[in-house]
Short mmCIF file of C-alpha atoms in Angstrom, two decimals:
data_model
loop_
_atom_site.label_atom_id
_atom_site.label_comp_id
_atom_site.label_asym_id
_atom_site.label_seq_id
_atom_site.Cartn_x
_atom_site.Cartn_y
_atom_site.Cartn_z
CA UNK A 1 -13.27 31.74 8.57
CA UNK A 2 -12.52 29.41 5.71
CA UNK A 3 -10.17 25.98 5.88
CA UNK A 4 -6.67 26.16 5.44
CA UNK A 5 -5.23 25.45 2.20
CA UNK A 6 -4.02 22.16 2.03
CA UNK A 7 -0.85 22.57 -0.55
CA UNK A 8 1.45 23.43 1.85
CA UNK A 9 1.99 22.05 5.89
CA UNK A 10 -0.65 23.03 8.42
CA UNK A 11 0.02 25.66 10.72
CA UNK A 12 -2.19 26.67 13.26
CA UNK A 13 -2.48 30.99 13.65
CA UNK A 14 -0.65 31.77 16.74
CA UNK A 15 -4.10 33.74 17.87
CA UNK A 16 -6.13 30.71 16.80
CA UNK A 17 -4.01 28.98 19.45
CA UNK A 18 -4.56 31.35 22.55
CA UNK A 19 -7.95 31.47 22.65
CA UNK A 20 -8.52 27.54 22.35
CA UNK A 21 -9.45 25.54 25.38
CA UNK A 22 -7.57 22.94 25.99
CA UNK A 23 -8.52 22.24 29.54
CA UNK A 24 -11.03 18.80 28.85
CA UNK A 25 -8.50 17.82 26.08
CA UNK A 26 -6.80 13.87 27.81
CA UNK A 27 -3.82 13.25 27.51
CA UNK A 28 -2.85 10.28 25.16
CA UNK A 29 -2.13 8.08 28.36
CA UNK A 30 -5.87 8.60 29.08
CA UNK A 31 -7.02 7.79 25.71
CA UNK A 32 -5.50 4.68 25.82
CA UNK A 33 -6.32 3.56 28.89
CA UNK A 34 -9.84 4.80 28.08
CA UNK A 35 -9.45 2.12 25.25
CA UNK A 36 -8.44 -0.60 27.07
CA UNK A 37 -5.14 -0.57 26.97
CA UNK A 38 -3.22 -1.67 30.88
CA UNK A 39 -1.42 1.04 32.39
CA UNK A 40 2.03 -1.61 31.92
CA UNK A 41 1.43 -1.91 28.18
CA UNK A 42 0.95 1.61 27.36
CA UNK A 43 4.88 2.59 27.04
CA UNK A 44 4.95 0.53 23.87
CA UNK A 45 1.84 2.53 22.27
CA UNK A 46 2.46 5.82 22.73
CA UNK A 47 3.05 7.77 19.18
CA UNK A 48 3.98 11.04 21.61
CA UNK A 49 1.60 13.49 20.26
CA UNK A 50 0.16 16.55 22.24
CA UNK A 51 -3.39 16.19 22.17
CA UNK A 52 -4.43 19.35 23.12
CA UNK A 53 -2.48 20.97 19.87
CA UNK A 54 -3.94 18.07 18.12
CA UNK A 55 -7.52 19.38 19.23
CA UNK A 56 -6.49 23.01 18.33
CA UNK A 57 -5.21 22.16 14.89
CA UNK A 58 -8.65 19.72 14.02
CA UNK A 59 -10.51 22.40 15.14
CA UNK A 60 -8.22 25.03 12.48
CA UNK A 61 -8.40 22.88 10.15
CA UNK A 62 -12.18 22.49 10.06
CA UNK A 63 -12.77 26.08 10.99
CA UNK A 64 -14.51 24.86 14.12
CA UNK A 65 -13.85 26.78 17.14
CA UNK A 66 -14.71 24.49 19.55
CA UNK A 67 -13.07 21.69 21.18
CA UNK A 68 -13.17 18.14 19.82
CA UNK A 69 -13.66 14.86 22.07
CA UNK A 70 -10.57 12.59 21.35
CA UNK A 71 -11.20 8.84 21.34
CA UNK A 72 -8.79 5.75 20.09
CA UNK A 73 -10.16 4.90 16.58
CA UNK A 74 -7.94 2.20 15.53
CA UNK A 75 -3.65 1.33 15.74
CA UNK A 76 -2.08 -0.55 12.84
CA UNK A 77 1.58 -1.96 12.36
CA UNK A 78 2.73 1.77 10.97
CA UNK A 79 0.02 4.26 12.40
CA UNK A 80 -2.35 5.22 14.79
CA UNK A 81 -5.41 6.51 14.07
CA UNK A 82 -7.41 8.32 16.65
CA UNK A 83 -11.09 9.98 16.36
CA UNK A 84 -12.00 13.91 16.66
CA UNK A 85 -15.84 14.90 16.96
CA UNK A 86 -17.02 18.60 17.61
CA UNK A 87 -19.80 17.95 19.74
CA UNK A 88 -22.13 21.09 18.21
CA UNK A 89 -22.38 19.90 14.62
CA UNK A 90 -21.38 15.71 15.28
CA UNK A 91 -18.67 16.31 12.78
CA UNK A 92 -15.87 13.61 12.86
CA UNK A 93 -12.07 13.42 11.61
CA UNK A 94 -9.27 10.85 12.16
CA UNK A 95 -6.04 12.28 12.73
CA UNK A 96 -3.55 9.37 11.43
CA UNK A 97 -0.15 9.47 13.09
CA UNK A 98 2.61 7.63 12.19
CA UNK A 99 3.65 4.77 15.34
CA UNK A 100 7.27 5.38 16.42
CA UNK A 101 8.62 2.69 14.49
CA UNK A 102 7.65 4.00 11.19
CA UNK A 103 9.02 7.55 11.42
CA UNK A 104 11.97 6.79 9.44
CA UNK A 105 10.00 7.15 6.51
CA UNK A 106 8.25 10.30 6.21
CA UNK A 107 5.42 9.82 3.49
CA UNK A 108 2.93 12.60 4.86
CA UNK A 109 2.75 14.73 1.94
CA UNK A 110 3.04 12.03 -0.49
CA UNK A 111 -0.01 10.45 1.41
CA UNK A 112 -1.68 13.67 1.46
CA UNK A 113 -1.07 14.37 -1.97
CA UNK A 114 -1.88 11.17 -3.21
CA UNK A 115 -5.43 10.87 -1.74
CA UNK A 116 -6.24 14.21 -2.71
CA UNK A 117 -5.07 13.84 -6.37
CA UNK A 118 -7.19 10.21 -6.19
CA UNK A 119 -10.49 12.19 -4.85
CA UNK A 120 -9.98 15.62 -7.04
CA UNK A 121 -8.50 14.55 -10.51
CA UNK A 122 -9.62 10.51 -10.65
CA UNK A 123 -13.06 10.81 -8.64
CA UNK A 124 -11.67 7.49 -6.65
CA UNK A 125 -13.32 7.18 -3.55
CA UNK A 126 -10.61 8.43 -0.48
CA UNK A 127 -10.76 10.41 2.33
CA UNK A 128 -11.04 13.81 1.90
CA UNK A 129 -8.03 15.42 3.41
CA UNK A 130 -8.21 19.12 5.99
CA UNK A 131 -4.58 19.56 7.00
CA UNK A 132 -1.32 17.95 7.13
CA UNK A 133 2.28 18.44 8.26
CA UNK A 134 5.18 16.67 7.72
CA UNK A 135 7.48 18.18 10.14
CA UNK A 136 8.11 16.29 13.66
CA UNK A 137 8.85 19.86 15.43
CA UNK A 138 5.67 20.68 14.86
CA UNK A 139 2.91 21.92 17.93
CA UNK A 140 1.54 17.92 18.09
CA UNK A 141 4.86 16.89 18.02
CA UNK A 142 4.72 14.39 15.07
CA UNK A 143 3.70 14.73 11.24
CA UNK A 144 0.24 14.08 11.21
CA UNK A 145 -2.60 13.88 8.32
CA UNK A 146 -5.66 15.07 9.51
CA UNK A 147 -8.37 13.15 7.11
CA UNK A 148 -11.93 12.31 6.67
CA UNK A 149 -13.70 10.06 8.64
CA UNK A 150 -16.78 7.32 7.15
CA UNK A 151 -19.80 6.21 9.56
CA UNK A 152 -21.23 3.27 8.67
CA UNK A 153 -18.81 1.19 6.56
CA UNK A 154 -17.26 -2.38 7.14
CA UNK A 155 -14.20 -3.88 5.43
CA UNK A 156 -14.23 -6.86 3.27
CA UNK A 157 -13.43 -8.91 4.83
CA UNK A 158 -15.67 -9.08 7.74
CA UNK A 159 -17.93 -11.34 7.03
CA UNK A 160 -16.34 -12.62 3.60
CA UNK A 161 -16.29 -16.28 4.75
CA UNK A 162 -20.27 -16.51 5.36
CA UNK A 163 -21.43 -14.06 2.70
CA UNK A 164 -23.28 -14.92 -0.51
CA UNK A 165 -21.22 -15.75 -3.14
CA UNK A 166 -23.63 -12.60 -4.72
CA UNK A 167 -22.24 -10.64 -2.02
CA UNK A 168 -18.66 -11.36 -3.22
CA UNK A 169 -19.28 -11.09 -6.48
CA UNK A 170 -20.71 -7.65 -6.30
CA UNK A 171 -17.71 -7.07 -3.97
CA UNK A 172 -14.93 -8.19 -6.37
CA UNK A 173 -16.70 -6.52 -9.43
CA UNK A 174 -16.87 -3.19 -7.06
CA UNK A 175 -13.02 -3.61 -6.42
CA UNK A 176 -12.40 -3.81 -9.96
CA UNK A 177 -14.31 -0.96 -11.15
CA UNK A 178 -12.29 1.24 -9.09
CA UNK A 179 -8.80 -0.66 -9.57
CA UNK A 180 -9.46 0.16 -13.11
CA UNK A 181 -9.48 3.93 -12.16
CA UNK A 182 -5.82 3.35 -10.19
CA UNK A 183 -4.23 1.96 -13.73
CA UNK A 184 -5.61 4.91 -15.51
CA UNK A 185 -2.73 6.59 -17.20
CA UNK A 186 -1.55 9.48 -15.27
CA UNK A 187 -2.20 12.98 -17.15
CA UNK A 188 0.51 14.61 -19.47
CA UNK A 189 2.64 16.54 -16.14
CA UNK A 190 2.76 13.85 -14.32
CA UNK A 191 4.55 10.96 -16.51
CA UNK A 192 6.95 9.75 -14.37
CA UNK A 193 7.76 7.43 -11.62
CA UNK A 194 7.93 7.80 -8.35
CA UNK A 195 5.33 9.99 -5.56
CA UNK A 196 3.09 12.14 -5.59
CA UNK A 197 3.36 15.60 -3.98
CA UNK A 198 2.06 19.45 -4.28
CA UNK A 199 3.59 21.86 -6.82
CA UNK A 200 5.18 24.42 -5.31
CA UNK A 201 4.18 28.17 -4.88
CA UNK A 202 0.80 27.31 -5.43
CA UNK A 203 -1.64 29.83 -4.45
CA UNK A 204 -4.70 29.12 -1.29
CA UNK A 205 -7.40 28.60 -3.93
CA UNK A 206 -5.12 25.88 -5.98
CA UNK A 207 -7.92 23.93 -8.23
CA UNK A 208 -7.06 20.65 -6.76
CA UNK A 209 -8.77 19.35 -10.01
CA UNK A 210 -6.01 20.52 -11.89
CA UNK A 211 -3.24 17.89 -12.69
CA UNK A 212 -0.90 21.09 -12.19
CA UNK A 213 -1.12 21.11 -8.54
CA UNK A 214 0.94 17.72 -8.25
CA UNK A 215 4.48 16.99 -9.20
CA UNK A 216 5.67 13.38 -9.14
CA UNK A 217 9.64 13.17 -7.38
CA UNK A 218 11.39 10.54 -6.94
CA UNK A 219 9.74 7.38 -4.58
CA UNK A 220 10.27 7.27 -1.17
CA UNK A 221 10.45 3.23 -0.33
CA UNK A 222 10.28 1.01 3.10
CA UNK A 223 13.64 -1.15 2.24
CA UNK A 224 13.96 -3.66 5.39
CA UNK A 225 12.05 -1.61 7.58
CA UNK A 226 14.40 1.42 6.34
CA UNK A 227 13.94 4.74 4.04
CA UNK A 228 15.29 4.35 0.37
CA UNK A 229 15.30 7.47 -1.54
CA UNK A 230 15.46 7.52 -5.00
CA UNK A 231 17.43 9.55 -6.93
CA UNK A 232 15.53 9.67 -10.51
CA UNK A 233 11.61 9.42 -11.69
CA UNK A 234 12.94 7.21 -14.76
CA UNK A 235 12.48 4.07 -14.36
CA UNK A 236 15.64 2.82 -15.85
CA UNK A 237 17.40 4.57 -12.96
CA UNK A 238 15.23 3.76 -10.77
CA UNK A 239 15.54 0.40 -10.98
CA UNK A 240 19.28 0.20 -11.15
CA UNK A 241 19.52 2.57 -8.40
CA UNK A 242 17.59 0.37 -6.38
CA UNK A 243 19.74 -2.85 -7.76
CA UNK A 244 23.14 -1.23 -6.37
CA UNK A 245 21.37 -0.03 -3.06
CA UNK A 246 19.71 -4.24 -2.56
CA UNK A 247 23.04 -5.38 -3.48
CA UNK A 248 24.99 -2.64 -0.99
CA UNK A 249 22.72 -3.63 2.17
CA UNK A 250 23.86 -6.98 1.92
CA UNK A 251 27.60 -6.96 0.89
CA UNK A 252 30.29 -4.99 3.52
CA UNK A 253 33.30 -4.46 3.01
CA UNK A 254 33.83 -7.06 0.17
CA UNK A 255 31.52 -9.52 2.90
CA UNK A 256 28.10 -10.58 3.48
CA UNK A 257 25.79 -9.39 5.73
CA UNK A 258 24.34 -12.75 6.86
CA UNK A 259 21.11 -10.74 8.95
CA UNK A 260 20.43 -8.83 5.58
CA UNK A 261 20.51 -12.05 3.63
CA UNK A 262 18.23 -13.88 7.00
CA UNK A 263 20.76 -16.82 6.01
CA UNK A 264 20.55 -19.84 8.97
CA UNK A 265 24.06 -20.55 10.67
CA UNK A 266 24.07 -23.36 8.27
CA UNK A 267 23.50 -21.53 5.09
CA UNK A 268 26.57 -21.93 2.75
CA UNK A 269 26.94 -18.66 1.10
CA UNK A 270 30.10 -16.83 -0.06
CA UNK A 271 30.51 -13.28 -1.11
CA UNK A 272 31.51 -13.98 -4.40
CA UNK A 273 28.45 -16.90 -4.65
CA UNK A 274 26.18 -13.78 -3.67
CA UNK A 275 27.79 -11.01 -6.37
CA UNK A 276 27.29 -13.86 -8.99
CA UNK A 277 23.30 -14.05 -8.01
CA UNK A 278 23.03 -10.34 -7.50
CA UNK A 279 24.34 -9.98 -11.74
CA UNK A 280 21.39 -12.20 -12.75
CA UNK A 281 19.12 -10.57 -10.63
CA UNK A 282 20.67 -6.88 -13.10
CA UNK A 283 20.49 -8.87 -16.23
CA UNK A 284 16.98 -10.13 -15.64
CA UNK A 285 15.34 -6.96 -14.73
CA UNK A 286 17.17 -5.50 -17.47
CA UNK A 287 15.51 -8.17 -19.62
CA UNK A 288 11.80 -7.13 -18.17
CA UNK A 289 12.60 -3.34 -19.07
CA UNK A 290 13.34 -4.16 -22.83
CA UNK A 291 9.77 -6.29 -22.80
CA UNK A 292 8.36 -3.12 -21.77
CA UNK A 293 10.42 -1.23 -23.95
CA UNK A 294 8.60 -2.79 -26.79
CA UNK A 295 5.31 -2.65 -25.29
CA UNK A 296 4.87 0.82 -24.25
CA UNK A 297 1.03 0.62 -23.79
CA UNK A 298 1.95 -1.13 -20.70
CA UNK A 299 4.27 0.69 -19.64
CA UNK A 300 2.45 3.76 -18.97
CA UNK A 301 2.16 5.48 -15.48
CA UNK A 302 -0.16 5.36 -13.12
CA UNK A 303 -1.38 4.81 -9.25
CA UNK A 304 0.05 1.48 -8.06
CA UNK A 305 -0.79 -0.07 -4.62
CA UNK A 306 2.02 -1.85 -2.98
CA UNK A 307 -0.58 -2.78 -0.36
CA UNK A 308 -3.96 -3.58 -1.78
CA UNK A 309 -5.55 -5.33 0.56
CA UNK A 310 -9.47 -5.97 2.18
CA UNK A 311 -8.11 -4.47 5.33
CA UNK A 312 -7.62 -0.98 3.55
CA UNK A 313 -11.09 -0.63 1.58
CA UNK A 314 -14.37 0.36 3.67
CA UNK A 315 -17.43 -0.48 2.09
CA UNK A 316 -21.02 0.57 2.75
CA UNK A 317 -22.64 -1.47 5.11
CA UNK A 318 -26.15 -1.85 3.55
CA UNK A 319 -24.88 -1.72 -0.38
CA UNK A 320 -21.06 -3.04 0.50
CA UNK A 321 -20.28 -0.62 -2.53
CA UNK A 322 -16.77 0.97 -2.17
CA UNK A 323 -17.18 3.78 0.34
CA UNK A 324 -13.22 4.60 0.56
CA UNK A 325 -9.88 3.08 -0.42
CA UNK A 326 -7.78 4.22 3.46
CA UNK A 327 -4.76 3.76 3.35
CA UNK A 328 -2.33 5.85 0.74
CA UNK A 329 1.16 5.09 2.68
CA UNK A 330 2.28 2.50 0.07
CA UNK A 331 0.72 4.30 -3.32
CA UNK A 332 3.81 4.88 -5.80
CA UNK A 333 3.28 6.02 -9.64
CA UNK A 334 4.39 3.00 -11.28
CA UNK A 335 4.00 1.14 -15.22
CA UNK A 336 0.53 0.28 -15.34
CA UNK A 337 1.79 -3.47 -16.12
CA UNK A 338 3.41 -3.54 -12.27
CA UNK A 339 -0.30 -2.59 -11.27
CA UNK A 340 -2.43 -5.44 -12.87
CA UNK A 341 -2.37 -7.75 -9.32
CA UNK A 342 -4.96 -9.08 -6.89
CA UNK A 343 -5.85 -7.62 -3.69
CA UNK A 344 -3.79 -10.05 -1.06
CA UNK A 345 -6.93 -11.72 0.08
CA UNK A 346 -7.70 -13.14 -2.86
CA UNK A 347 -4.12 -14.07 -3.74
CA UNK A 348 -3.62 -16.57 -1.57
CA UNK A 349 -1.07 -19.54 -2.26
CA UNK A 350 -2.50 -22.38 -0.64
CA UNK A 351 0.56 -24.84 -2.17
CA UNK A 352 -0.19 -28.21 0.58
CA UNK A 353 -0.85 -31.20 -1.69
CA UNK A 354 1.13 -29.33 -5.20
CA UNK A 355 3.43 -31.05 -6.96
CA UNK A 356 7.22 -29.86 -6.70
CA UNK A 357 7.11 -29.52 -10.52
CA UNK A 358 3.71 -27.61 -10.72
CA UNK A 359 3.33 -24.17 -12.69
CA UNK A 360 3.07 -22.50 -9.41
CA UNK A 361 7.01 -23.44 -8.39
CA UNK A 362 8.38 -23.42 -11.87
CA UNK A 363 7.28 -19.94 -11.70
CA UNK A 364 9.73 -18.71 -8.92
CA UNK A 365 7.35 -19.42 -6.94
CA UNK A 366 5.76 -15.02 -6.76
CA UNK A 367 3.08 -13.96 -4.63
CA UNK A 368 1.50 -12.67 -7.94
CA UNK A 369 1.65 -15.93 -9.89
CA UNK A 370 -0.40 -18.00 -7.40
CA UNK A 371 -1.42 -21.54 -8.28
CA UNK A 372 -4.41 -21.36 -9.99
CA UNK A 373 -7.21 -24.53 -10.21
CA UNK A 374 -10.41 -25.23 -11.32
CA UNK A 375 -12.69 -27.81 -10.95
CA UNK A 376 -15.47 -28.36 -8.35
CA UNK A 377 -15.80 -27.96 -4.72
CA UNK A 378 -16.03 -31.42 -3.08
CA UNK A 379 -17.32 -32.58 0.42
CA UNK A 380 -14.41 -32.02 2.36
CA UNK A 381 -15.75 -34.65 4.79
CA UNK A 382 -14.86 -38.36 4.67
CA UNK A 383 -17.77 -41.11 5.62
CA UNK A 384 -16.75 -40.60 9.07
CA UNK A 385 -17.10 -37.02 9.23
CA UNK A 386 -13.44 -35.95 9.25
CA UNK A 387 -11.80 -33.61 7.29
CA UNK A 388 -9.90 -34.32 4.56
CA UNK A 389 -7.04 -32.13 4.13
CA UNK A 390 -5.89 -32.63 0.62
CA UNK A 391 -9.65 -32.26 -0.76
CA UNK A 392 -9.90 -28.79 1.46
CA UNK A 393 -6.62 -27.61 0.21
CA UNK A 394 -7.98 -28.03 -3.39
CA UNK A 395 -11.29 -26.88 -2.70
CA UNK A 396 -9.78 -23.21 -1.14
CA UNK A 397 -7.86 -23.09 -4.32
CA UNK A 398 -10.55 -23.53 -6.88
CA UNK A 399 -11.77 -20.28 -4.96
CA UNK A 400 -9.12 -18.53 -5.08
CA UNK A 401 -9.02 -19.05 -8.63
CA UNK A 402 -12.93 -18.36 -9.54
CA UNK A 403 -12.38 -14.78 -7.16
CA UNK A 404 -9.27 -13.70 -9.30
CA UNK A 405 -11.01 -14.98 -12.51
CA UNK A 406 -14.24 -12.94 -11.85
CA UNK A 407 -11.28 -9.92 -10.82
CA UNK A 408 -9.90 -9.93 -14.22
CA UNK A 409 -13.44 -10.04 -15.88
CA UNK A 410 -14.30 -6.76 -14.28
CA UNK A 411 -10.73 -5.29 -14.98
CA UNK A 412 -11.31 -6.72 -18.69
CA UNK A 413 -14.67 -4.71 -19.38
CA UNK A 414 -13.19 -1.34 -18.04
CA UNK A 415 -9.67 -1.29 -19.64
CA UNK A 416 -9.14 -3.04 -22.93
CA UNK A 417 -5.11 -3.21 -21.96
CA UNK A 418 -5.85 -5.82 -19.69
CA UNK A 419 -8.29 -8.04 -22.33
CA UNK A 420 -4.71 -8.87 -24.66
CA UNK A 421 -3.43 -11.84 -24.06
CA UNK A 422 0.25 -10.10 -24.84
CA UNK A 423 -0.31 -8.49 -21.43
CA UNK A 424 -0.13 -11.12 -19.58
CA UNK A 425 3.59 -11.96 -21.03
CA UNK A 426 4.72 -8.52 -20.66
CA UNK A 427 3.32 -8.96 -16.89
CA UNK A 428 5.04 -12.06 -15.86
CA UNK A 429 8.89 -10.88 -16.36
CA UNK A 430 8.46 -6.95 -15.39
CA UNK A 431 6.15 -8.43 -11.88
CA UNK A 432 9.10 -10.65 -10.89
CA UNK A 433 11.74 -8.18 -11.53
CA UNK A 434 9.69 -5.58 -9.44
CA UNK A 435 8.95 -8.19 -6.84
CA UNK A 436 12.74 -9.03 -6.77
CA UNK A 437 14.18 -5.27 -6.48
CA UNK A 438 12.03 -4.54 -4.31
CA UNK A 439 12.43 -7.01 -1.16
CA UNK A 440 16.48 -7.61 -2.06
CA UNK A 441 19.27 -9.62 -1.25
CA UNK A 442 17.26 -12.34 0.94
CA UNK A 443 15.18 -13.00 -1.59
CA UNK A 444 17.62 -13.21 -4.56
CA UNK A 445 19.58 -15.69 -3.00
CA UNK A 446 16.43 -17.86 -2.26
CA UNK A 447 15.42 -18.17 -5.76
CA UNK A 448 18.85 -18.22 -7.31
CA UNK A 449 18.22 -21.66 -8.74
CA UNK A 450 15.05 -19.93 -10.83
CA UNK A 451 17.20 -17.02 -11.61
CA UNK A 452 20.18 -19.11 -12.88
CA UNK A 453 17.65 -21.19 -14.84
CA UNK A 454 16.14 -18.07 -16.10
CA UNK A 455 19.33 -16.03 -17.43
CA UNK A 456 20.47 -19.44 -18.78
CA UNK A 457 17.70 -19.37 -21.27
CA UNK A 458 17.89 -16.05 -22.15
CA UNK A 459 21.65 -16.45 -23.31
#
């Protein structure tokens, strides 16, 4: 028999189901105490999944009849990821399942969609997906993706602090060779913002090649731990949408919701003081939409990773060329400006020993304007062989700057967008605005001096 399509949620035949044997399939308690886990601290790590229809629907999905070990491949802060092999051919999937805490949000198809679109239409390295559903009353009893797995591959950052600065450079230079194929502009159907999903109706031989498999809808987003639906794939809306919705989560009933805001008992801060904060917060991301307004090269759609970090790549072990990017939970279609940024590990802001009036804080301070240095790297040692903070500080920033720098070289040769030097001012107003909207209230009112300062000289 041939796969299942994968356009539409997995279901498993109900004869496919009768005749498979479920008998050697453990239970997830046993998988996890297989892995280590003590029988006391399993309660906490249990995603509630029935294994044996987990088994059955790998073994659909694959057109395998035969029954797959189950082992504990890895658990992050949002999923759990756990290993399938068919003993006859060696074959191996992961089946990632969302942990308990993150099934508020239900991003399974967008996930789905997104690798596939990513592997099919851009040629990006991800996993290759066999079957997904989104449903929790499904057989396994939670949404599930069930997605390729990669032998031989290592992340980033193992080993990044002894490797070769070769080794990071051809690292860094592989990164941006494929980040240049995430800020390609999406194709003609899909020039919106928001997520990624399958068309509808499509037949069980879709051309997953063809742009006209995916529709874009509007962006599912983690707000404080919390769904946000979006209303609209313009980003206008959008972004006003997800003003009022910041602004709502932190004002009730006329009041302030001092949790939402994280504000100390000894935090002065008034409802009105807060309203006044959350206008300049409109009126500057107002202001970054008409700078891209004006510079609509930038403004273009395309794959944006709100979590781009080592953790998430796998590399090759012997060529540490990009094997897969893994993780898809966080990819939105966004302006190609919002996804010129540095994978976190390189983005570092080691701010001991700056000035209070350096760059980096007259910035905001942003994650995404980190203080950059260059010089170079001194003996962090004094003549009595201790370290010498101030000198180490500087020296991991003049690293941090030469790994962005050689970054943005490799984005530069790929995509001319990012070689004008009129990017980088478009990037600097729309990147705070987007950084602002999207983590809210608590943040606003942390950098309302900058914002004050900032509508001030605007007006």
């Amino acid at each position: 028999m041939s796969s299942p399509s994968i356009v539409v949620p997995h279901v498993v035949p109900r004869e496919w189901s009768l005749k498979f044997d479920c008998s050697a399939v453990p239970s997830e308690q046993e998988i996890l105490l297989r892995a280590g886990y003590k029988p006391d601290g399993i309660t906490n790590n249990i995603t509630g999944i029935n294994t044996s229809a987990l088994a059955c629907a790998a073994s659909h999905a694959l057109a395998v009849y035969e029954t797959p070990t189950i082992t504990l491949a890895n658990r992050g802060g949002f999923n759990t990821l756990f290993l399938l092999e068919f003993p006859s051919n060696k074959q191996k999937v992961l089946a990632r399942i969302p942990n308990t805490n993150a099934r508020a949000i239900n991003r399974t198809e967008s996930s789905a969609a997104t690798m596939t679109f990513a592997l099919h239409v851009r040629h990006i390295p991800a996993p290759r997906v066999f079957a997904w559903n989104a449903n929790d009353d499904n057989p396994v009893g939670v949404r599930y993706i069930i997605q390729e797995y990669f032998d031989d591959v290592v992340e980033p950052w193992q080993g990044w602090g002894t490797s070769s600065e070769d080794r990071k450079s051809h690292i860094l230079d592989e990164l941006a060779k494929w980040h240049v194929a995430f800020l390609a502009p999406m194709p003609p159907p899909l020039q919106k913002f928001g997520d990624l999903g399958f068309a509808q109706g499509l037949p069980n031989d879709t051309i997953l090649s063809d742009p006209n498999s995916y529709v874009v809808r509007p962006p599912t987003l983690r707000i404080m731990h919390q769904p946000y639906l979006a209303s609209s794939t313009s980003l206008p809306l959008l972004w006003d949408d997800l003003w009022s919705h910041q602004k709502a989560l932190c004002m009730t009933n006329g009041g302030l919701d001092r949790e939402a805001l994280m504000l100390d008992d000894n935090d002065s801060c008034d409802a009105a003081s807060f309203a006044d904060v959350a206008s300049q917060v409109l009126t500057f991301s107002r202001h970054a939409l008409s700078v891209l307004a004006h510079n609509p090269t930038y403004a273009q759609p395309c794959l944006v990773n709100y979590d781009y970090a080592f953790r998430n790549i796998l590399l090759d072990r012997d060529t540490c060329n990009v094997k897969a990017f893994i993780d898809w939970d966080d990819v939105h279609i966004m302006p190609f400006i919002v996804g010129v940024d540095y994978p976190d590990d390189i983005n570092n802001a080691v701010v001991a020993g700056l000035a209070t009036d350096d760059n980096y804080y007259l910035e905001g301070p942003f994650r995404s304007f980190p203080p950059d240095e260059r010089g170079e790297i001194l003996d962090p040692l004094d003549k009595d062989g201790n370290l010498i903070d101030a000198v180490l500080n500087r020296n991991e920033r003049i690293e941090q700057t030469m790994y962005r720098d050689r970054f943005i070289r490799g984005l530069e040769i790929s995509d001319q967008r990012i070689a004008q030097p009129e990017m980088w001012d478009v990037r600097r107003p729309v990147l705070k605005a987007h950084f602002l909207l999207r983590y809210g209230g608590h943040v606003w009112w942390k950098k309302r001096q900058w914002l004050r300062r900032q509508v001030e000289n605007r007006l």
